[in-house]
């Protein structure tokens, strides 16, 4: 669409160029967002819609009820709980898949795969309460996988992994009765409770929603992250490039998209093999270029430096460059619209998960027992497709450099040095005010709001004011695309943050991974509490979370598990679909703040998000009595040695 409006649709120059030069007759989510207005009822903007039984849908306004008598508050709470359950299910099923893969690997049933990070396996085994002494790696791997798998079906007690949280937090969950018993159990119970005629007290429904979200953050997502690291390696900082300009004019382009790292890791490996490269050259290409979109991109970026060419709203445009021979998709955030776009170009759209097929796409099911041969077949079919590419491709010449790979282990190592890895220097910097607080800016893009704009605005404003920013998901790719993940971004950072970044050697914005890797942030905040000096619980810390362009149900689950862990979370862009119920809004803000020390608040204006988060963090600093700026200490060699950085 050639329209002046394109400038207001995105902050990403490559996306803008594509929108301005799109082929006739093509459309994107940006166009569909304009053509189709939100449902004023179901979206929660002016009312609440319930379709939980066949007497409905009931469109309920203040003072009215559904046919069964359900109030607007009950309906809003039920709808939110169901969204959270769906988000938790997506993350947790992803985690289950990885646990099953670890079992196959440990039993020798996954060709070409082996346990890569043995230290992480030992650590995770201990966190799962397993005895590690005198065990062979594969034996322990199998035990870890089986124990992790058992957490999904566990019926009683509480998840072992909750022990990774600060003690005070665990006690709070126990006292409130919201410690998750088993991952699947909490999801199923949400669906049961929200069936017609079951749980009809909004407070009670939302208590369970907190428990359900915790089963994601401290269960399914955490399992996904830990096992991904065990199998493919714990990320370490590495340089990479990003944006659509990383598609190649001369190479066979293969885009991996979705959330799972399993097949994409093997594709990356196989694409570098002599056999595949020779085949590509034989077919007239210079080589093979594997790049990514969304969180599959984040996974292969964090470990292999593979370029993320875009986030959620770039997916259709990548195909419209006419340069993509194959887009290999797995699960989550894959637009069905891709099938139609692929049909217009020469792209082979290939679904690979047993859980996800798309009408119009080819399906090549991933089987871990023969991953290398499946990957090779996929790569070969992409190479064979190179000849079908039109001569002229439309690749924006726009790229950016970024540094990614900041796992919690790596941050700790950077802060404390090789022999004394520790969060102590971070705690000290927060205490003396060089770092005012830590803000997690995470989550999606939303076609109803300018692409990347809120993420980038907030990230810049926070680092200017000495707040360290950590990121995951599409928000992380947004920062990468505008250079905020490079040391040069220190130029706009405040003096305090800049001094820490210079001393430690990190950029002011840290890429911590994919959507499931928000669990890494939970680990960081827990370890920061353990380190001491910043209170006894996560809710004492000067930290906050923001999802300014959210759209997925997973974002709601993530936001809620952060709240249940004691963090203030602001959502921007589209409203959380409960805003018509004053009661539910009150529960999620005032109510949750009293209960768990965190709240989930919808803040429509992005500048207001900035102010609210700053106020919140400053309040926390005041409560910790660290709000008075201490004298800036100039670090000499001796002091740096103390910090363990030399
Ligand atoms: Fe209507 Fe109640 Fe059925 Fe919901 S559960 S659709 S409010 S009758
Ligand atoms: S991919 S869940 S659009 S962050 Fe993880 Fe991006 Fe949101 Fe999907």
PDB file of C-alpha atoms and ligand atoms in Angstrom, residues 50-58 60 65-70 75 78 196-197, ligand 1:
ATOM      1  CA  UNK A  50     -19.187 -14.403  27.129  1.00  0.00           C
ATOM      2  CA  UNK A  51     -19.539 -17.379  24.835  1.00  0.00           C
ATOM      3  CA  UNK A  52     -18.902 -20.089  27.361  1.00  0.00           C
ATOM      4  CA  UNK A  53     -22.229 -21.810  26.654  1.00  0.00           C
ATOM      5  CA  UNK A  54     -24.802 -22.097  23.899  1.00  0.00           C
ATOM      6  CA  UNK A  55     -27.260 -19.731  25.573  1.00  0.00           C
ATOM      7  CA  UNK A  56     -24.826 -16.991  24.634  1.00  0.00           C
ATOM      8  CA  UNK A  57     -22.910 -15.212  23.358  1.00  0.00           C
ATOM      9  CA  UNK A  58     -24.040 -12.852  26.093  1.00  0.00           C
ATOM     10  CA  UNK A  60     -23.148  -7.796  29.116  1.00  0.00           C
ATOM     11  CA  UNK A  65     -26.058 -10.119  33.478  1.00  0.00           C
ATOM     12  CA  UNK A  66     -25.752 -12.990  31.049  1.00  0.00           C
ATOM     13  CA  UNK A  67     -28.610 -15.472  30.634  1.00  0.00           C
ATOM     14  CA  UNK A  68     -27.241 -17.576  33.484  1.00  0.00           C
ATOM     15  CA  UNK A  69     -26.931 -14.509  35.692  1.00  0.00           C
ATOM     16  CA  UNK A  70     -23.163 -14.166  35.319  1.00  0.00           C
ATOM     17  CA  UNK A  75     -17.326 -12.790  32.818  1.00  0.00           C
ATOM     18  CA  UNK A  78     -13.310 -15.849  33.458  1.00  0.00           C
ATOM     19  CA  UNK A 196     -20.691 -22.316  32.912  1.00  0.00           C
ATOM     20  CA  UNK A 197     -21.844 -22.569  36.471  1.00  0.00           C
TER      21      UNK A 197
HETATM   22 FE1  LIG B   1     -24.216 -16.285  28.721  1.00  0.00          FE
HETATM   23 FE2  LIG B   1     -23.753 -17.440  31.101  1.00  0.00          FE
HETATM   24 FE3  LIG B   1     -23.606 -18.882  28.864  1.00  0.00          FE
HETATM   25 FE4  LIG B   1     -21.764 -17.012  29.386  1.00  0.00          FE
HETATM   26  S1  LIG B   1     -22.105 -18.868  30.526  1.00  0.00           S
HETATM   27  S2  LIG B   1     -22.760 -17.393  27.420  1.00  0.00           S
HETATM   28  S3  LIG B   1     -22.984 -15.453  30.424  1.00  0.00           S
HETATM   29  S4  LIG B   1     -25.410 -17.882  29.681  1.00  0.00           S
END
